[in-house]
């Protein structure tokens, strides 16, 4: 990033926001809070960081100075919706492009707030959006809504201009909707089966990222590998703008399958096998053996996964077996790491697992119902008895339709809440009493100092031993004396005494 004032190159980084960022973000906002409220409605930075789906902070310079902030959620900011469903409201009032017609929560986010350093605003917000798309591989679209005529300056809107949704109702005319697609930052990958001639384009990438020492020495390894594909072993190639940029090799013949249950807790996954109608037990898993992708497109690793499952449509699980020394990379974001059966397992690798249902879009949420209990119990079949018992107890208490257990739970909760409210009230009363005691102590201390000062003054003037604390502090002996207590302080002291009385 280049500073618009100095022309110097500046290193910019984006990370998830932290509570400690709040003060720096307020400094960035400065006197523009009222303008931002017109666009985003009333805002609380701390609340956005703590509760929104994703909040990110842009840092720059050797001291990590805050240069930008943005917060994203699953609905527009402010009171635009008035409690309505965002997907229904959008499709009812706007011409929604086909690529975002589904408006699933995992593929769509709304920009709820943003601010950035003015000298680098466009670059900072551009990098923020790029980082958000990279960190959320399933995200396809970011939407932004604001009341008509309140869209921010063009430096920011350059990210969204040309992508405004057309309103189709009078209500839609009241709110402007803009969108920025993933393709603006990361071109989509086309995935197909590998051809032998792809090896020339992929050799350097594969050698750098995935090849073993023996494979690096054989310059024809990839060509032979692609040529040897069959129904058991397949290779996929990723194309970006028509050019091969990555590959993934798969096999349904997992040599370690018989040994894995001895080292990893695969009971929740039925030991990666399934029973056929005739009683035969067969493997239910395929394995990723090799993978590489150009560095700048690693956030699109997810694009390989659906074609991989499509290659073996009869299998439910995909696994990766990697050495402990391999650092985390983007492809693993959707995988779960399977726990070893015992601490200190002698198996020298880490097992990652993915079920094909994790790639499905269109999931919806609703309150649990009593009829769901049997289906949910299938997820914990084979677990410890105490876990099953605990699940049944919690489900009965929290979900059963006004059952005696539920009524008992509600009564206990109300009793607990009443106790909490009582304790909070007592704490507030104690705090108020402590504050009153502090004020009294300060007044007594001020009076003591005044009395001592006046006594010294009288002694200097030869007028006796001076006044005691019970003497008239405002008598004739105090004439011309400055006791250091201003008239405002005296008035405040009198008001405090009257208030406490």
CSV table of C-alpha atoms in Angstrom, one decimal:
chain,number,residue,atom,x,y,z
A,1,UNK,CA,0.0,0.0,0.0
A,2,UNK,CA,1.2,3.5,-0.9
A,3,UNK,CA,0.7,6.5,1.4
A,4,UNK,CA,-1.2,9.1,-0.6
A,5,UNK,CA,0.7,12.0,1.1
A,6,UNK,CA,4.3,10.7,1.3
A,7,UNK,CA,4.3,8.2,-1.6
A,8,UNK,CA,6.0,5.7,0.6
A,9,UNK,CA,5.2,2.0,0.5
A,10,UNK,CA,3.5,0.7,3.7
A,11,UNK,CA,3.0,-2.8,4.8
A,12,UNK,CA,-0.7,-3.5,5.7
A,13,UNK,CA,-2.0,-6.4,7.6
A,14,UNK,CA,-5.6,-7.5,8.4
A,15,UNK,CA,-6.6,-9.6,11.4
A,16,UNK,CA,-9.7,-10.4,13.4
A,17,UNK,CA,-10.6,-7.4,15.7
A,18,UNK,CA,-9.9,-7.5,19.4
A,19,UNK,CA,-11.6,-5.7,22.3
A,20,UNK,CA,-8.4,-3.7,22.8
A,21,UNK,CA,-8.9,-2.2,19.3
A,22,UNK,CA,-11.9,-0.1,20.4
A,23,UNK,CA,-10.0,3.0,21.5
A,24,UNK,CA,-7.9,3.1,18.3
A,25,UNK,CA,-11.0,2.7,16.2
A,26,UNK,CA,-12.7,5.6,17.9
A,27,UNK,CA,-9.7,7.8,17.3
A,28,UNK,CA,-10.0,6.8,13.6
A,29,UNK,CA,-13.7,7.8,13.6
A,30,UNK,CA,-12.9,11.1,15.2
A,31,UNK,CA,-15.6,13.8,14.5
A,32,UNK,CA,-17.3,11.7,11.8
A,33,UNK,CA,-19.4,9.6,14.1
A,34,UNK,CA,-22.6,11.6,13.1
A,35,UNK,CA,-21.9,11.0,9.4
A,36,UNK,CA,-21.4,7.2,10.0
A,37,UNK,CA,-24.6,7.1,12.0
A,38,UNK,CA,-26.5,8.4,9.0
A,39,UNK,CA,-25.2,5.5,6.9
A,40,UNK,CA,-25.1,2.6,9.4
A,41,UNK,CA,-27.4,3.8,12.2
A,42,UNK,CA,-26.4,4.0,15.9
A,43,UNK,CA,-23.3,1.9,16.5
A,44,UNK,CA,-21.3,0.6,19.4
A,45,UNK,CA,-17.8,-0.6,18.3
A,46,UNK,CA,-17.3,-2.9,21.3
A,47,UNK,CA,-20.6,-4.6,20.7
A,48,UNK,CA,-19.8,-5.1,17.0
A,49,UNK,CA,-16.5,-6.7,17.9
A,50,UNK,CA,-18.0,-8.9,20.5
A,51,UNK,CA,-21.2,-10.1,18.8
A,52,UNK,CA,-21.1,-9.6,15.0
A,53,UNK,CA,-20.2,-12.5,12.7
A,54,UNK,CA,-16.8,-11.1,11.7
A,55,UNK,CA,-15.0,-7.9,12.6
A,56,UNK,CA,-11.6,-7.1,11.2
A,57,UNK,CA,-8.9,-4.5,11.9
A,58,UNK,CA,-6.3,-3.2,9.4
A,59,UNK,CA,-2.9,-2.5,10.9
A,60,UNK,CA,0.0,-0.6,9.4
A,61,UNK,CA,3.5,0.6,10.4
A,62,UNK,CA,6.1,-0.7,12.9
A,63,UNK,CA,3.7,0.0,15.8
A,64,UNK,CA,0.7,-1.6,14.2
A,65,UNK,CA,-1.3,1.6,14.0
A,66,UNK,CA,-5.0,1.0,13.3
A,67,UNK,CA,-5.7,2.2,9.7
A,68,UNK,CA,-9.2,0.6,9.2
A,69,UNK,CA,-12.0,-1.4,10.7
A,70,UNK,CA,-15.0,-3.2,9.2
A,71,UNK,CA,-17.7,-5.4,10.7
A,72,UNK,CA,-19.9,-7.9,8.9
A,73,UNK,CA,-23.1,-9.7,9.9
A,74,UNK,CA,-25.9,-11.8,8.4
A,75,UNK,CA,-28.4,-8.9,8.0
A,76,UNK,CA,-28.1,-5.2,7.1
A,77,UNK,CA,-27.0,-2.6,9.7
A,78,UNK,CA,-29.4,-0.4,11.7
A,79,UNK,CA,-33.1,-0.7,11.6
A,80,UNK,CA,-33.5,-1.2,7.8
A,81,UNK,CA,-35.3,-4.5,8.2
A,82,UNK,CA,-37.5,-3.8,11.2
A,83,UNK,CA,-37.3,-7.5,12.2
A,84,UNK,CA,-37.9,-8.9,8.7
A,85,UNK,CA,-36.1,-11.9,7.2
A,86,UNK,CA,-33.2,-10.4,5.1
A,87,UNK,CA,-33.5,-12.9,2.3
A,88,UNK,CA,-37.2,-12.4,1.9
A,89,UNK,CA,-36.9,-8.6,2.1
A,90,UNK,CA,-34.2,-8.5,-0.5
A,91,UNK,CA,-35.9,-10.8,-3.0
A,92,UNK,CA,-39.2,-9.0,-2.6
A,93,UNK,CA,-37.9,-5.5,-3.1
A,94,UNK,CA,-34.9,-5.9,-5.5
A,95,UNK,CA,-33.8,-7.6,-8.7
A,96,UNK,CA,-31.4,-10.2,-7.2
A,97,UNK,CA,-28.7,-11.6,-9.5
A,98,UNK,CA,-28.8,-15.4,-9.9
A,99,UNK,CA,-25.4,-15.9,-8.3
A,100,UNK,CA,-26.8,-14.7,-4.9
A,101,UNK,CA,-30.4,-15.8,-5.2
A,102,UNK,CA,-30.1,-18.4,-2.5
A,103,UNK,CA,-28.7,-15.8,0.1
A,104,UNK,CA,-27.4,-18.6,2.4
A,105,UNK,CA,-25.8,-17.4,5.6
A,106,UNK,CA,-22.6,-19.3,4.8
A,107,UNK,CA,-22.2,-17.7,1.4
A,108,UNK,CA,-23.4,-14.1,2.0
A,109,UNK,CA,-22.4,-11.4,4.5
A,110,UNK,CA,-23.7,-7.8,5.0
A,111,UNK,CA,-21.3,-5.0,5.7
A,112,UNK,CA,-22.5,-3.4,8.9
A,113,UNK,CA,-19.9,-0.8,9.6
A,114,UNK,CA,-16.6,0.5,8.2
A,115,UNK,CA,-14.1,3.3,8.7
A,116,UNK,CA,-10.6,3.9,7.5
A,117,UNK,CA,-7.7,6.3,7.4
A,118,UNK,CA,-8.6,9.0,4.8
A,119,UNK,CA,-5.2,9.1,3.1
A,120,UNK,CA,-5.3,5.4,2.3
A,121,UNK,CA,-9.0,4.6,2.5
A,122,UNK,CA,-9.5,2.9,-0.8
A,123,UNK,CA,-6.4,0.6,-0.4
A,124,UNK,CA,-7.3,-0.2,3.2
A,125,UNK,CA,-10.9,-1.2,2.5
A,126,UNK,CA,-9.9,-3.1,-0.6
A,127,UNK,CA,-7.4,-5.1,1.5
A,128,UNK,CA,-10.0,-5.7,4.2
A,129,UNK,CA,-12.5,-7.1,1.6
A,130,UNK,CA,-9.8,-9.3,0.1
A,131,UNK,CA,-8.8,-10.7,3.5
A,132,UNK,CA,-12.4,-11.5,4.4
A,133,UNK,CA,-12.9,-13.5,1.2
A,134,UNK,CA,-9.6,-15.3,1.8
A,135,UNK,CA,-10.5,-16.2,5.4
A,136,UNK,CA,-14.0,-17.4,4.6
A,137,UNK,CA,-13.7,-19.7,1.6
A,138,UNK,CA,-17.4,-20.4,1.4
A,139,UNK,CA,-18.3,-16.8,1.2
A,140,UNK,CA,-19.4,-15.7,-2.3
A,141,UNK,CA,-20.9,-12.2,-1.8
A,142,UNK,CA,-20.7,-9.2,0.5
A,143,UNK,CA,-23.7,-6.9,0.4
A,144,UNK,CA,-24.0,-3.4,1.7
A,145,UNK,CA,-27.3,-1.5,2.5
A,146,UNK,CA,-27.8,2.1,3.4
A,147,UNK,CA,-30.6,4.7,3.4
A,148,UNK,CA,-31.0,6.5,0.1
A,149,UNK,CA,-28.4,9.2,-0.4
A,150,UNK,CA,-26.1,8.2,2.6
A,151,UNK,CA,-23.6,6.0,0.7
A,152,UNK,CA,-20.0,6.8,1.8
A,153,UNK,CA,-17.4,8.6,-0.3
A,154,UNK,CA,-16.4,7.3,-3.6
A,155,UNK,CA,-13.0,6.0,-2.3
A,156,UNK,CA,-15.0,3.3,-0.4
A,157,UNK,CA,-17.7,2.9,-3.0
A,158,UNK,CA,-15.2,2.1,-5.7
A,159,UNK,CA,-15.3,-1.4,-4.2
A,160,UNK,CA,-19.1,-1.6,-4.9
A,161,UNK,CA,-19.8,0.8,-7.8
A,162,UNK,CA,-21.2,-1.0,-10.8
A,163,UNK,CA,-22.8,-3.6,-8.5
A,164,UNK,CA,-25.9,-1.8,-7.3
A,165,UNK,CA,-29.1,-3.9,-7.1
A,166,UNK,CA,-32.1,-2.5,-9.0
A,167,UNK,CA,-35.1,-1.7,-6.8
A,168,UNK,CA,-38.4,-3.0,-8.0
A,169,UNK,CA,-40.8,-1.6,-5.3
A,170,UNK,CA,-41.3,1.8,-3.7
A,171,UNK,CA,-39.8,0.5,-0.5
A,172,UNK,CA,-36.8,-0.7,-2.4
A,173,UNK,CA,-36.2,2.8,-3.6
A,174,UNK,CA,-35.7,4.0,0.0
A,175,UNK,CA,-32.7,1.8,0.6
A,176,UNK,CA,-29.6,1.4,-1.7
A,177,UNK,CA,-28.1,-2.1,-2.0
A,178,UNK,CA,-24.6,-2.7,-3.3
A,179,UNK,CA,-22.7,-5.9,-3.7
A,180,UNK,CA,-19.2,-7.1,-4.3
A,181,UNK,CA,-18.6,-10.7,-5.5
A,182,UNK,CA,-15.7,-13.0,-4.7
A,183,UNK,CA,-14.8,-12.9,-8.4
A,184,UNK,CA,-13.7,-9.3,-7.9
A,185,UNK,CA,-10.8,-10.5,-5.7
A,186,UNK,CA,-10.3,-14.2,-6.6
A,187,UNK,CA,-11.3,-15.5,-10.0
A,188,UNK,CA,-13.3,-18.8,-9.8
A,189,UNK,CA,-11.5,-22.0,-10.4
A,190,UNK,CA,-12.6,-24.6,-13.0
A,191,UNK,CA,-12.0,-28.1,-11.8
A,192,UNK,CA,-11.7,-31.1,-14.3
A,193,UNK,CA,-9.9,-34.4,-14.5
A,194,UNK,CA,-6.1,-34.1,-15.2
A,195,UNK,CA,-4.6,-34.7,-18.6
A,196,UNK,CA,-1.1,-35.9,-19.2
A,197,UNK,CA,-0.2,-32.6,-20.9
A,198,UNK,CA,-1.1,-30.7,-17.7
A,199,UNK,CA,2.1,-31.9,-16.1
A,200,UNK,CA,4.2,-29.3,-17.9
A,201,UNK,CA,2.2,-26.4,-16.4
A,202,UNK,CA,2.1,-28.0,-12.9
A,203,UNK,CA,5.6,-29.4,-12.5
A,204,UNK,CA,7.1,-26.3,-10.8
A,205,UNK,CA,4.1,-25.8,-8.5
A,206,UNK,CA,4.1,-29.5,-7.5
A,207,UNK,CA,7.9,-29.7,-7.0
A,208,UNK,CA,7.8,-26.7,-4.7
A,209,UNK,CA,4.8,-27.6,-2.6
A,210,UNK,CA,4.0,-31.3,-2.6
A,211,UNK,CA,6.7,-33.5,-4.2
A,212,UNK,CA,8.9,-36.0,-2.2
A,213,UNK,CA,12.6,-36.0,-2.9
A,214,UNK,CA,12.2,-39.0,-5.2
A,215,UNK,CA,9.4,-37.2,-7.1
A,216,UNK,CA,11.5,-34.1,-7.6
A,217,UNK,CA,14.2,-36.0,-9.2
A,218,UNK,CA,11.8,-37.5,-11.8
A,219,UNK,CA,10.8,-34.7,-14.1
A,220,UNK,CA,8.2,-37.0,-15.8
A,221,UNK,CA,6.6,-38.1,-12.5
A,222,UNK,CA,3.4,-36.1,-12.9
A,223,UNK,CA,3.0,-37.1,-16.6
A,224,UNK,CA,3.2,-40.8,-15.6
A,225,UNK,CA,1.0,-40.2,-12.6
A,226,UNK,CA,-1.8,-38.6,-14.7
A,227,UNK,CA,-1.5,-41.3,-17.3
A,228,UNK,CA,-2.0,-44.0,-14.8
A,229,UNK,CA,-5.5,-42.8,-13.7
A,230,UNK,CA,-8.3,-45.4,-13.3
A,231,UNK,CA,-11.5,-45.9,-11.3
A,232,UNK,CA,-9.6,-46.2,-8.1
A,233,UNK,CA,-7.0,-43.4,-8.5
A,234,UNK,CA,-8.0,-40.1,-10.0
A,235,UNK,CA,-6.4,-36.7,-10.3
A,236,UNK,CA,-8.1,-33.3,-10.6
A,237,UNK,CA,-6.7,-30.1,-12.0
A,238,UNK,CA,-7.7,-26.5,-11.3
A,239,UNK,CA,-7.8,-24.0,-14.1
A,240,UNK,CA,-7.8,-20.2,-13.6
A,241,UNK,CA,-8.5,-18.3,-16.8
A,242,UNK,CA,-7.8,-21.5,-18.7
A,243,UNK,CA,-4.4,-22.2,-17.2
A,244,UNK,CA,-3.6,-25.1,-14.8
A,245,UNK,CA,-2.8,-23.7,-11.4
A,246,UNK,CA,-3.1,-26.7,-9.1
A,247,UNK,CA,-3.9,-30.4,-8.7
A,248,UNK,CA,-5.3,-32.9,-6.3
A,249,UNK,CA,-4.7,-36.7,-6.5
A,250,UNK,CA,-7.3,-39.0,-4.9
A,251,UNK,CA,-7.6,-42.7,-4.2
A,252,UNK,CA,-10.3,-44.9,-2.8
A,253,UNK,CA,-7.8,-47.6,-1.9
A,254,UNK,CA,-6.8,-46.4,1.6
A,255,UNK,CA,-3.9,-48.7,2.6
A,256,UNK,CA,-4.0,-47.6,6.2
A,257,UNK,CA,-7.7,-48.1,6.7
A,258,UNK,CA,-7.5,-51.3,8.7
A,259,UNK,CA,-5.0,-49.7,11.1
A,260,UNK,CA,-6.5,-46.3,11.6
A,261,UNK,CA,-9.2,-47.4,14.2
A,262,UNK,CA,-6.4,-48.7,16.4
A,263,UNK,CA,-4.8,-45.2,16.6
A,264,UNK,CA,-7.8,-42.8,16.2
A,265,UNK,CA,-11.2,-42.5,17.7
A,266,UNK,CA,-13.3,-43.3,14.5
A,267,UNK,CA,-16.3,-44.8,16.3
A,268,UNK,CA,-18.4,-41.6,15.7
A,269,UNK,CA,-17.6,-42.1,12.0
A,270,UNK,CA,-18.5,-45.9,12.0
A,271,UNK,CA,-14.8,-46.6,11.5
A,272,UNK,CA,-15.1,-45.2,7.9
A,273,UNK,CA,-17.0,-48.3,6.7
A,274,UNK,CA,-20.6,-49.1,5.8
A,275,UNK,CA,-22.7,-52.2,5.6
A,276,UNK,CA,-24.3,-53.2,2.3
A,277,UNK,CA,-27.8,-54.7,2.2
A,278,UNK,CA,-26.2,-58.2,1.9
A,279,UNK,CA,-24.3,-57.6,5.1
A,280,UNK,CA,-20.9,-57.1,3.5
A,281,UNK,CA,-18.8,-54.3,5.1
A,282,UNK,CA,-17.0,-52.0,2.6
A,283,UNK,CA,-14.9,-48.9,2.9
A,284,UNK,CA,-16.7,-45.6,2.9
A,285,UNK,CA,-13.8,-43.2,2.4
A,286,UNK,CA,-11.4,-41.9,-0.1
A,287,UNK,CA,-8.0,-40.2,0.6
A,288,UNK,CA,-6.3,-37.1,-0.8
A,289,UNK,CA,-2.8,-38.3,-1.6
A,290,UNK,CA,-1.3,-35.2,-3.2
A,291,UNK,CA,-2.3,-31.5,-3.4
A,292,UNK,CA,-0.8,-28.3,-4.7
A,293,UNK,CA,-2.2,-24.9,-5.7
A,294,UNK,CA,-0.5,-21.5,-6.5
A,295,UNK,CA,-0.1,-19.5,-3.3
A,296,UNK,CA,-2.3,-16.6,-4.3
A,297,UNK,CA,-5.3,-18.9,-4.9
A,298,UNK,CA,-5.0,-21.1,-1.8
A,299,UNK,CA,-8.2,-19.6,-0.4
A,300,UNK,CA,-10.0,-21.4,-3.2
A,301,UNK,CA,-8.8,-24.8,-2.2
A,302,UNK,CA,-12.4,-25.6,-1.3
A,303,UNK,CA,-13.3,-25.6,-5.0
A,304,UNK,CA,-11.6,-29.0,-5.2
A,305,UNK,CA,-13.8,-30.7,-2.6
A,306,UNK,CA,-17.2,-31.1,-4.3
A,307,UNK,CA,-15.6,-32.4,-7.5
A,308,UNK,CA,-13.6,-34.8,-5.3
A,309,UNK,CA,-16.8,-36.2,-3.7
A,310,UNK,CA,-18.4,-36.3,-7.2
A,311,UNK,CA,-15.6,-38.6,-8.3
A,312,UNK,CA,-16.6,-41.2,-5.7
A,313,UNK,CA,-20.4,-40.6,-5.3
A,314,UNK,CA,-20.8,-43.7,-3.2
A,315,UNK,CA,-18.4,-42.6,-0.5
A,316,UNK,CA,-19.3,-40.3,2.4
A,317,UNK,CA,-15.8,-39.4,3.9
A,318,UNK,CA,-12.6,-37.8,2.6
A,319,UNK,CA,-9.5,-38.0,4.7
A,320,UNK,CA,-6.0,-36.5,4.7
A,321,UNK,CA,-3.1,-38.1,6.5
A,322,UNK,CA,-0.3,-35.6,7.1
A,323,UNK,CA,3.0,-35.5,9.2
A,324,UNK,CA,2.8,-33.5,12.4
A,325,UNK,CA,5.4,-31.1,10.9
A,326,UNK,CA,3.0,-29.9,8.1
A,327,UNK,CA,1.6,-26.5,9.1
A,328,UNK,CA,-2.2,-25.7,8.8
A,329,UNK,CA,-3.3,-24.6,5.3
A,330,UNK,CA,-6.5,-23.4,3.9
A,331,UNK,CA,-7.7,-26.8,2.5
A,332,UNK,CA,-8.0,-28.0,6.1
A,333,UNK,CA,-10.4,-25.3,7.2
A,334,UNK,CA,-13.4,-27.6,6.6
A,335,UNK,CA,-11.8,-30.7,7.9
A,336,UNK,CA,-11.9,-31.9,11.5
A,337,UNK,CA,-8.8,-33.4,13.2
A,338,UNK,CA,-9.6,-36.8,14.5
A,339,UNK,CA,-8.5,-37.4,18.1
A,340,UNK,CA,-6.1,-40.3,18.9
A,341,UNK,CA,-7.5,-43.2,20.9
A,342,UNK,CA,-4.9,-42.6,23.6
A,343,UNK,CA,-2.5,-39.7,24.4
A,344,UNK,CA,0.9,-40.2,23.0
A,345,UNK,CA,-0.3,-42.3,20.0
A,346,UNK,CA,2.6,-44.0,18.2
A,347,UNK,CA,1.0,-43.3,14.8
A,348,UNK,CA,3.4,-40.7,13.4
A,349,UNK,CA,0.8,-38.6,11.4
A,350,UNK,CA,-2.3,-36.5,11.9
A,351,UNK,CA,-5.7,-37.6,10.6
A,352,UNK,CA,-8.1,-35.0,9.1
A,353,UNK,CA,-11.6,-36.0,8.1
A,354,UNK,CA,-14.5,-34.4,6.1
A,355,UNK,CA,-18.0,-35.6,5.6
A,356,UNK,CA,-19.6,-34.7,2.3
A,357,UNK,CA,-22.6,-33.1,4.0
A,358,UNK,CA,-20.3,-30.3,5.2
A,359,UNK,CA,-20.3,-29.0,1.7
A,360,UNK,CA,-24.0,-28.7,1.4
A,361,UNK,CA,-25.5,-25.2,1.3
A,362,UNK,CA,-29.1,-24.3,2.1
A,363,UNK,CA,-28.9,-25.3,5.8
A,364,UNK,CA,-31.6,-23.6,7.9
A,365,UNK,CA,-32.0,-23.2,11.6
A,366,UNK,CA,-35.2,-23.5,13.8
A,367,UNK,CA,-35.9,-24.1,17.4
A,368,UNK,CA,-35.5,-27.7,18.4
A,369,UNK,CA,-38.7,-29.7,18.8
A,370,UNK,CA,-39.5,-32.8,20.9
A,371,UNK,CA,-39.8,-34.9,17.8
A,372,UNK,CA,-36.1,-34.2,17.0
A,373,UNK,CA,-34.8,-36.2,19.9
A,374,UNK,CA,-34.6,-39.6,18.2
A,375,UNK,CA,-32.8,-38.2,15.1
A,376,UNK,CA,-30.3,-36.2,17.2
A,377,UNK,CA,-29.5,-39.2,19.3
A,378,UNK,CA,-28.0,-40.9,16.3
A,379,UNK,CA,-25.2,-38.4,16.4
A,380,UNK,CA,-24.1,-39.6,19.8
A,381,UNK,CA,-24.6,-43.3,19.2
A,382,UNK,CA,-21.6,-45.2,20.6
A,383,UNK,CA,-20.6,-42.3,22.9
A,384,UNK,CA,-20.2,-42.7,26.7
A,385,UNK,CA,-23.3,-43.5,28.6
A,386,UNK,CA,-23.0,-40.3,30.7
A,387,UNK,CA,-22.9,-38.2,27.5
A,388,UNK,CA,-26.1,-39.9,26.2
A,389,UNK,CA,-27.8,-39.5,29.6
A,390,UNK,CA,-26.7,-35.8,29.8
A,391,UNK,CA,-28.1,-35.1,26.3
A,392,UNK,CA,-31.5,-36.7,27.1
A,393,UNK,CA,-31.7,-34.7,30.4
A,394,UNK,CA,-30.8,-31.4,28.7
A,395,UNK,CA,-33.1,-32.0,25.8
A,396,UNK,CA,-36.0,-32.8,28.0
A,397,UNK,CA,-35.4,-29.8,30.2
A,398,UNK,CA,-34.9,-27.3,27.3
A,399,UNK,CA,-37.1,-28.6,24.5
A,400,UNK,CA,-40.0,-30.6,25.9
A,401,UNK,CA,-43.2,-28.7,25.4
A,402,UNK,CA,-44.1,-27.4,28.9
A,403,UNK,CA,-43.3,-30.8,30.5
A,404,UNK,CA,-43.0,-31.0,34.3
A,405,UNK,CA,-39.3,-31.0,33.9
A,406,UNK,CA,-39.5,-27.9,31.8
A,407,UNK,CA,-41.7,-26.1,34.2
A,408,UNK,CA,-39.4,-27.1,37.1
A,409,UNK,CA,-36.4,-25.7,35.0
A,410,UNK,CA,-38.3,-22.4,34.4
A,411,UNK,CA,-39.1,-22.1,38.1
A,412,UNK,CA,-35.5,-22.7,39.1
A,413,UNK,CA,-34.3,-20.2,36.5
A,414,UNK,CA,-36.6,-17.5,37.7
A,415,UNK,CA,-35.6,-18.1,41.3
A,416,UNK,CA,-31.9,-17.9,40.2
A,417,UNK,CA,-32.6,-14.7,38.3
A,418,UNK,CA,-34.4,-13.2,41.3
A,419,UNK,CA,-31.4,-13.9,43.5
A,420,UNK,CA,-29.1,-12.4,40.9
A,421,UNK,CA,-31.2,-9.2,40.7
A,422,UNK,CA,-31.3,-9.0,44.5
A,423,UNK,CA,-27.5,-9.4,44.8
A,424,UNK,CA,-27.0,-6.8,42.1
A,425,UNK,CA,-29.3,-4.4,44.0
A,426,UNK,CA,-27.4,-5.0,47.2
A,427,UNK,CA,-24.1,-4.4,45.4
A,428,UNK,CA,-25.4,-1.1,44.0
A,429,UNK,CA,-26.5,0.0,47.5
A,430,UNK,CA,-23.2,-0.9,49.0
A,431,UNK,CA,-21.4,1.0,46.2
A,432,UNK,CA,-23.6,4.0,46.8
A,433,UNK,CA,-23.0,3.9,50.6
A,434,UNK,CA,-19.2,3.6,49.9
A,435,UNK,CA,-19.4,6.7,47.7
A,436,UNK,CA,-21.3,8.6,50.4
A,437,UNK,CA,-18.7,7.6,53.0
A,438,UNK,CA,-15.9,8.8,50.7
A,439,UNK,CA,-17.6,12.1,50.3
A,440,UNK,CA,-18.1,12.6,54.0
A,441,UNK,CA,-14.4,11.7,54.6
A,442,UNK,CA,-13.3,14.2,52.1
A,443,UNK,CA,-15.5,17.0,53.7
A,444,UNK,CA,-14.1,16.3,57.1
A,445,UNK,CA,-10.6,16.3,55.8
A,446,UNK,CA,-11.2,19.7,54.1
A,447,UNK,CA,-12.7,21.1,57.3
A,448,UNK,CA,-9.7,19.9,59.3
A,449,UNK,CA,-7.3,21.5,56.9
A,450,UNK,CA,-9.2,24.8,57.0
A,451,UNK,CA,-9.3,24.8,60.8
A,452,UNK,CA,-5.6,24.1,61.1
A,453,UNK,CA,-4.7,26.8,58.5
A,454,UNK,CA,-6.9,29.4,60.3
A,455,UNK,CA,-5.4,28.5,63.6
A,456,UNK,CA,-1.9,29.0,62.3
A,457,UNK,CA,-3.0,32.3,60.8
A,458,UNK,CA,-4.4,33.5,64.1
A,459,UNK,CA,-1.2,32.5,65.9
A,460,UNK,CA,0.9,34.5,63.4
A,461,UNK,CA,-1.3,37.5,64.1
A,462,UNK,CA,-1.0,37.0,67.9
A,463,UNK,CA,-4.7,36.3,68.3
A,464,UNK,CA,-4.5,33.3,70.7
A,465,UNK,CA,-4.3,29.6,70.3
A,466,UNK,CA,-6.6,29.5,67.3
A,467,UNK,CA,-9.8,27.8,66.5
A,468,UNK,CA,-10.8,24.3,67.2
A,469,UNK,CA,-12.7,22.1,64.8
A,470,UNK,CA,-15.9,23.1,66.6
A,471,UNK,CA,-15.3,26.9,66.5
A,472,UNK,CA,-17.0,29.2,64.1
A,473,UNK,CA,-14.9,28.9,60.9
A,474,UNK,CA,-16.6,31.9,59.4
A,475,UNK,CA,-16.2,34.3,62.4
A,476,UNK,CA,-14.3,37.5,62.5
A,477,UNK,CA,-11.0,35.7,63.1
A,478,UNK,CA,-11.1,34.3,59.7
A,479,UNK,CA,-11.5,37.6,57.9
A,480,UNK,CA,-9.1,38.0,55.0
A,481,UNK,CA,-8.1,34.4,55.1
A,482,UNK,CA,-8.0,32.3,51.9
A,483,UNK,CA,-8.7,28.7,52.9
A,484,UNK,CA,-8.1,27.2,49.5
A,485,UNK,CA,-11.7,26.2,49.1
A,486,UNK,CA,-13.4,27.9,46.1
A,487,UNK,CA,-16.9,29.2,46.2
A,488,UNK,CA,-17.9,26.4,43.7
A,489,UNK,CA,-16.4,23.8,46.0
A,490,UNK,CA,-18.3,25.2,49.0
A,491,UNK,CA,-21.5,25.2,47.0
A,492,UNK,CA,-20.9,21.6,45.9
A,493,UNK,CA,-20.2,20.5,49.4
A,494,UNK,CA,-23.4,22.1,50.6
A,495,UNK,CA,-25.3,20.4,47.8
A,496,UNK,CA,-23.8,17.0,48.6
A,497,UNK,CA,-24.8,17.4,52.3
A,498,UNK,CA,-28.4,18.4,51.3
A,499,UNK,CA,-28.6,15.4,48.9
A,500,UNK,CA,-27.5,12.9,51.5
A,501,UNK,CA,-29.8,14.3,54.1
